mmCIF file of C-alpha atoms in Angstrom:
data_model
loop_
_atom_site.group_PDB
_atom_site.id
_atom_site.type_symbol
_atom_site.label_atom_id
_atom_site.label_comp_id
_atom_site.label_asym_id
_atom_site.label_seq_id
_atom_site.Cartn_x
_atom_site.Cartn_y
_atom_site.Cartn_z
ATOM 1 C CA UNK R 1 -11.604 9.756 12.724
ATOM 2 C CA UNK R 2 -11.480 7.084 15.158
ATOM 3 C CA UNK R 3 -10.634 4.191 12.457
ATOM 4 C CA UNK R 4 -9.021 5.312 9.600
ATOM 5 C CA UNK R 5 -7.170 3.705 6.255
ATOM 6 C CA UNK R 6 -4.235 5.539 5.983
ATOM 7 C CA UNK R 7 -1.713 5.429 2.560
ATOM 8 C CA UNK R 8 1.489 6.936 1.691
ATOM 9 C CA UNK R 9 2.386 7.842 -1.757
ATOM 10 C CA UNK R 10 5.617 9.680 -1.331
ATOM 11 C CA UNK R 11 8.881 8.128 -1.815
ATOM 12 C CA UNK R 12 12.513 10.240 -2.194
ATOM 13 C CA UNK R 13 13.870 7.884 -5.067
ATOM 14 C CA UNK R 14 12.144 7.925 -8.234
ATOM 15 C CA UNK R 15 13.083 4.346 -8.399
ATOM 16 C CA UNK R 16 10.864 3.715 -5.618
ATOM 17 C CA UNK R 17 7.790 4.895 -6.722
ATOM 18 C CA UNK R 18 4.680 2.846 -7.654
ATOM 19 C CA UNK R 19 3.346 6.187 -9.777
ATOM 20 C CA UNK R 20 0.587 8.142 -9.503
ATOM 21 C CA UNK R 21 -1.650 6.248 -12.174
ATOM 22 C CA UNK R 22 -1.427 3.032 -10.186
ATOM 23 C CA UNK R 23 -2.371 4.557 -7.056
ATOM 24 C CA UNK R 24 -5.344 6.378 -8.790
ATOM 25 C CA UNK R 25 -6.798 3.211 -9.736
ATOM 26 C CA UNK R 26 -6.128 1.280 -5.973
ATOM 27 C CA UNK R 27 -7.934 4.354 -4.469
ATOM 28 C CA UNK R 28 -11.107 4.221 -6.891
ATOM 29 C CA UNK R 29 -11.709 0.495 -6.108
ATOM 30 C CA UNK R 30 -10.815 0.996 -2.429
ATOM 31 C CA UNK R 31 -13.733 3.859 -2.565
ATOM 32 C CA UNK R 32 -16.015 1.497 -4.124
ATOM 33 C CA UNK R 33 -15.539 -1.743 -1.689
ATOM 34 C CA UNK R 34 -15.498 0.391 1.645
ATOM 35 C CA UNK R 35 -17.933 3.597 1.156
ATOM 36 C CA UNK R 36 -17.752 5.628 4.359
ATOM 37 C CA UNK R 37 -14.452 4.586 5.454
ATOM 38 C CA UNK R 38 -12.027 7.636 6.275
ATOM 39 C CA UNK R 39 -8.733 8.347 4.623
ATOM 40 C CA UNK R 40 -5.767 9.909 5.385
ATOM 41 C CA UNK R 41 -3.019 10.547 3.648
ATOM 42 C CA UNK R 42 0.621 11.329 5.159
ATOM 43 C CA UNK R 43 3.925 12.177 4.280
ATOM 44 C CA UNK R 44 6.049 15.167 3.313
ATOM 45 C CA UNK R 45 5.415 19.011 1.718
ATOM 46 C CA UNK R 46 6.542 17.481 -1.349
ATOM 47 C CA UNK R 47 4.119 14.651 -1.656
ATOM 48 C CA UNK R 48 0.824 17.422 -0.754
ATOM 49 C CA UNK R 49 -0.139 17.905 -4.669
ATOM 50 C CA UNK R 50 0.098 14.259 -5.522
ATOM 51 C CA UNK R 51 -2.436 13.727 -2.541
ATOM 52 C CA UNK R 52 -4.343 15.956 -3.680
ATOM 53 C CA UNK R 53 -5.139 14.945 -6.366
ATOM 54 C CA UNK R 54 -5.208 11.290 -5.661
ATOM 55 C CA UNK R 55 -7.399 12.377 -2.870
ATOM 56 C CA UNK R 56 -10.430 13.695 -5.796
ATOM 57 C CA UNK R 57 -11.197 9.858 -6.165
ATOM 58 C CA UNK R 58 -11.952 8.920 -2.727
ATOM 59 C CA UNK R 59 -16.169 9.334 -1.759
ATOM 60 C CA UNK R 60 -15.598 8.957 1.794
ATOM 61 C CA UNK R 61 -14.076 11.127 4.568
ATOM 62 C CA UNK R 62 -10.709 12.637 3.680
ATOM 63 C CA UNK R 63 -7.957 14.442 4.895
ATOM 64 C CA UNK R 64 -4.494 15.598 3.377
ATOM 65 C CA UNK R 65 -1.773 15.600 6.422
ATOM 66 C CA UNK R 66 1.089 15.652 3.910
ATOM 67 C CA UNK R 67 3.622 18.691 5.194
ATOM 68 C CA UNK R 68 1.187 19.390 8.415
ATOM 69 C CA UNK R 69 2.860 16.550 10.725
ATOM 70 C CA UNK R 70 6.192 16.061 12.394
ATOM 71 C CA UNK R 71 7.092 12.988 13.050
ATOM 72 C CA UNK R 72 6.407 12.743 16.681
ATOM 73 C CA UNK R 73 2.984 13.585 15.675
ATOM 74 C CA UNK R 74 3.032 11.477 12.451
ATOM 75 C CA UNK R 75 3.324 8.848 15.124
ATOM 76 C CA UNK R 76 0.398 9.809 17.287
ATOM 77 C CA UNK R 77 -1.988 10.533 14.464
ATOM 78 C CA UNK R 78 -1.232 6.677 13.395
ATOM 79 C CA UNK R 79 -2.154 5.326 16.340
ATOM 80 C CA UNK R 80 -6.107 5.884 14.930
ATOM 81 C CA UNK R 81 -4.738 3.738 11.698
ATOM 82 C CA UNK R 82 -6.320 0.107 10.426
ATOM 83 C CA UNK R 83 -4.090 -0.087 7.609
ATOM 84 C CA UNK R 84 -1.053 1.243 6.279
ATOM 85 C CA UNK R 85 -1.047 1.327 2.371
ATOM 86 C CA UNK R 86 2.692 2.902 1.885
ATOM 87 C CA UNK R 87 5.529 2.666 -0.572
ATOM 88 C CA UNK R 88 9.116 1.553 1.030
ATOM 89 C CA UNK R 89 9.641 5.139 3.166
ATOM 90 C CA UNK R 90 10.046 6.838 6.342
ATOM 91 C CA UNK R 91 6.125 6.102 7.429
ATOM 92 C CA UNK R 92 6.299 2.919 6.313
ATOM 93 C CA UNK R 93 8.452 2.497 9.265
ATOM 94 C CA UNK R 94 6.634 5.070 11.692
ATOM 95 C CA UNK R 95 3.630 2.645 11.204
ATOM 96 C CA UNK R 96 5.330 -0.525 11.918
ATOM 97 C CA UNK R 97 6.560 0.452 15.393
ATOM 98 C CA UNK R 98 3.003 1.738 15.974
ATOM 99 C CA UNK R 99 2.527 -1.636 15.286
ATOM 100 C CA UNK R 100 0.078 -0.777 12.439
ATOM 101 C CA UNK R 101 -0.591 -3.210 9.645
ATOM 102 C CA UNK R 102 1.040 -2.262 6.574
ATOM 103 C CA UNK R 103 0.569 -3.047 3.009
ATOM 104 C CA UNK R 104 4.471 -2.592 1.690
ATOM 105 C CA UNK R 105 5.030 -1.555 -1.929
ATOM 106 C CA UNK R 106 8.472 -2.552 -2.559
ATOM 107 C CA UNK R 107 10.877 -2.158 -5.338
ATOM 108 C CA UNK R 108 13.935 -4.942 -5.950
ATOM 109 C CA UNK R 109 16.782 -2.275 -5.694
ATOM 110 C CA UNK R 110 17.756 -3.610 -2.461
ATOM 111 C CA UNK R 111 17.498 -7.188 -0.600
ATOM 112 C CA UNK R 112 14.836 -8.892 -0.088
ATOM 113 C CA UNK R 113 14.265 -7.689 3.950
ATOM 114 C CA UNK R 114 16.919 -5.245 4.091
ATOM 115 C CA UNK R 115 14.022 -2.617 4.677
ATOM 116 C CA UNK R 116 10.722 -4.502 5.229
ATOM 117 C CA UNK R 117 8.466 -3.348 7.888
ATOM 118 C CA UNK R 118 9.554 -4.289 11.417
ATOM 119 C CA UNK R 119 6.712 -7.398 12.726
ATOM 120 C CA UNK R 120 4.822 -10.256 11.600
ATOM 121 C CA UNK R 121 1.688 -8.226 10.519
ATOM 122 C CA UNK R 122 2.695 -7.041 7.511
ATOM 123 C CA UNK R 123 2.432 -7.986 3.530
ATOM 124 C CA UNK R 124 5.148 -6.629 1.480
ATOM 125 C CA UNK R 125 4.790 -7.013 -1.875
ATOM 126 C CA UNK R 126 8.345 -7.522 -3.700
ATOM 127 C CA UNK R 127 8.845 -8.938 -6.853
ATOM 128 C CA UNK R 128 12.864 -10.321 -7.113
ATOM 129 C CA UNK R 129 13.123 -9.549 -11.070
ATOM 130 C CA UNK R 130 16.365 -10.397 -12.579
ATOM 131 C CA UNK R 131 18.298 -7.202 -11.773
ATOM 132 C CA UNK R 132 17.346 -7.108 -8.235
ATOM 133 C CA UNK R 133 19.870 -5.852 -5.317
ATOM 134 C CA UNK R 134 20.559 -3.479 -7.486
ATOM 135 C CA UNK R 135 20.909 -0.150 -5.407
ATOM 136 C CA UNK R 136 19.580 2.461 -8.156
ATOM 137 C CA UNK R 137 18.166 5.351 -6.551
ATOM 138 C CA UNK R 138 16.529 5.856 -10.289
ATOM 139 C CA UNK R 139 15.777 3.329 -12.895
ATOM 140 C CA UNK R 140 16.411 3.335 -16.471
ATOM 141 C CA UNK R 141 17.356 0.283 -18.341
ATOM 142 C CA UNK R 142 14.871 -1.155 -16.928
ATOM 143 C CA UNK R 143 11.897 0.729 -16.581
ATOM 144 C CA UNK R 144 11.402 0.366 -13.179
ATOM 145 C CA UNK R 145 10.175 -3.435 -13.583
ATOM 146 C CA UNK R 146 9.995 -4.747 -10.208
ATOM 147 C CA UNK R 147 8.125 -2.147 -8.573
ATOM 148 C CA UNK R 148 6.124 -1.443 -11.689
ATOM 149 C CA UNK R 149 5.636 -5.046 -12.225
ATOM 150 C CA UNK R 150 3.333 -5.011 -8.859
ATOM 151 C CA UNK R 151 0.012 -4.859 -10.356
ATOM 152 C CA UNK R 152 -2.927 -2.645 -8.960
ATOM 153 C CA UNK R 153 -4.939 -6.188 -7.988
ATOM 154 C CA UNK R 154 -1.835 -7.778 -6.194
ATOM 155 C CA UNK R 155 -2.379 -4.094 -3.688
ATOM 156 C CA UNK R 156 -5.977 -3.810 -3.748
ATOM 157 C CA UNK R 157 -6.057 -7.655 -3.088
ATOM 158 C CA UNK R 158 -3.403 -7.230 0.107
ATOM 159 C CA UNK R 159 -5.580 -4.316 1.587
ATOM 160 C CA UNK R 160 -8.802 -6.142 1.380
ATOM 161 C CA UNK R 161 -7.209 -9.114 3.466
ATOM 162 C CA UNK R 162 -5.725 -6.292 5.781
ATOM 163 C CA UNK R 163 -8.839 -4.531 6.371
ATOM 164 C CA UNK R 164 -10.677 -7.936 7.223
ATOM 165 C CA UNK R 165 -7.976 -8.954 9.797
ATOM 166 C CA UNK R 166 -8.889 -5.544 11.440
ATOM 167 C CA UNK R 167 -12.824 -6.597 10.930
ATOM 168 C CA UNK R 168 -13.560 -4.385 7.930
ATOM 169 C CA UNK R 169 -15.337 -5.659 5.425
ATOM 170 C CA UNK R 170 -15.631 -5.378 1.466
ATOM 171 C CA UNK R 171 -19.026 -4.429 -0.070
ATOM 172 C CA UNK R 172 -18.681 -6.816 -2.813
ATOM 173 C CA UNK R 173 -19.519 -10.702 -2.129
ATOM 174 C CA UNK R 174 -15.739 -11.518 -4.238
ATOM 175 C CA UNK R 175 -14.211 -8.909 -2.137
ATOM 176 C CA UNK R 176 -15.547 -10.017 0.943
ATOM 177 C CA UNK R 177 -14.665 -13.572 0.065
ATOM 178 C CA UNK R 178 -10.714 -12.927 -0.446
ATOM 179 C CA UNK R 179 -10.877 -11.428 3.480
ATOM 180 C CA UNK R 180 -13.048 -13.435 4.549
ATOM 181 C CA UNK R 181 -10.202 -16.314 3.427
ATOM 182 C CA UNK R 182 -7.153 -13.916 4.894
ATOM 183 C CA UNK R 183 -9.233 -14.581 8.210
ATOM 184 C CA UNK R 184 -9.320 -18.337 8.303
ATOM 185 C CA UNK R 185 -5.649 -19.322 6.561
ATOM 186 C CA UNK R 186 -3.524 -15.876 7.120
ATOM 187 C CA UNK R 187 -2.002 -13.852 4.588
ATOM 188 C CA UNK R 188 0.697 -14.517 1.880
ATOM 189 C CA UNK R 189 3.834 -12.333 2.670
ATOM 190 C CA UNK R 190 7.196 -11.631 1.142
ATOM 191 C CA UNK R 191 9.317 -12.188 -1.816
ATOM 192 C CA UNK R 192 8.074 -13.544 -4.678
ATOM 193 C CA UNK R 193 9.585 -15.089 -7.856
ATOM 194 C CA UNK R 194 9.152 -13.053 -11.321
ATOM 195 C CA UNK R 195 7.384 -13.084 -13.448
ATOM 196 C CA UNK R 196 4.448 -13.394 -10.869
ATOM 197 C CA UNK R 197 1.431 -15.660 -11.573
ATOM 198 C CA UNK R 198 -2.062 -13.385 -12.714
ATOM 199 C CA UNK R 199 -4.862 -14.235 -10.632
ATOM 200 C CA UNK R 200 -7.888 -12.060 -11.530
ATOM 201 C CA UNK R 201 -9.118 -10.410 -8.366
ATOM 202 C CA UNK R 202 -12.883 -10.061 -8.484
ATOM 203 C CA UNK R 203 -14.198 -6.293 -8.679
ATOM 204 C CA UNK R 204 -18.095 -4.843 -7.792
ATOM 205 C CA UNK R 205 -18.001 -4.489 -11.835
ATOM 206 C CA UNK R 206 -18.190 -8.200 -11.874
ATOM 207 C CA UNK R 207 -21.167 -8.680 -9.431
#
């Protein structure tokens, strides 16, 4: 695969993750806007079954590197990269000095740039809810709401723009449009105050 979308589910602290139902639903509109592109999925021998399955949903090229790569060779596998689609973790970070562009799924449980991506290339996605900074390696009170509170179109949205920077683009004219935009004025980055505005992203269901 010479230009690849790469995405990395895994995450050590429950209070981290963006769950596997969200993901499911980024990957089947990601399938539908960019038939044909390859994925690959990295991380750790923990994170190979939750790949696997999310990998059922993708219609393009596909491969599962999760266990299979050190991380000298994490690093030289991400060199072929476009995109990064990643949770706050170890290849988050990998991909950054590889100077990849990443889309950064963040939770509030620490500060706002304590851990972002290293570069200017980047959108991270982190929503400062009211118990934010708060260090919990797993979330209960709460629910996880900041990291849950990142919606499925605030991602998809973020990778389209991504993907266009890197002259990929979406199948669908409202898809193509939101790059297209990214292109001309640059992308929106960063914290954000909660709650966060809804602003329906356009889908191929709406064409």
């Amino acid at each position: 695969f010479r230009r690849v979308l790469f995405r990395s589910a895994g995450t050590k602290m429950p209070a981290k993750d963006w769950e596997e139902q969200n993901w499911t639903a980024l990957l089947v509109r990601l399938a539908a806007e960019f038939p044909g592109l390859p994925l690959v999925l990295i991380g750790v021998a923990e994170e190979h079954d939750r790949s696997e399955r999310l990998m059922q949903v993708w219609s393009g090229p596909k491969a599962n590197l999760c266990g299979l790569t050190s991380p000298r060779v994490s690093a030289a596998v991400l060199r072929r990269a476009l995109v990064m689609v990643c949770h706050d973790s170890g290849p988050m970070h990998v991909a950054a000095a590889m100077g990849v562009p990443c889309v950064a799924i963040f939770s509030a449980r620490a500060k706002p740039g304590e851990w972002f991506p290293r570069g200017d290339n980047h959108v991270v996605l982190y929503h400062r809810t009211p118990c934010w900074d708060c260090a919990l390696e797993v979330c209960v009170s709460q629910a996880k709401l900041c990291i849950l509170s990142i919606t499925v179109d605030e991602v998809f949205s973020a990778t389209v723009k991504q993907l266009a920077r890197r002259g990929i683009a979406a199948r669908s004219e409202g898809a193509r449009e939101i790059g297209e935009k990214a292109v001309r004025e640059g992308i929106e980055s960063g914290v954000r105050a909660w709650p966060v505005p809804r602003t329906p992203v356009p889908s191929m269901a709406d064409e």
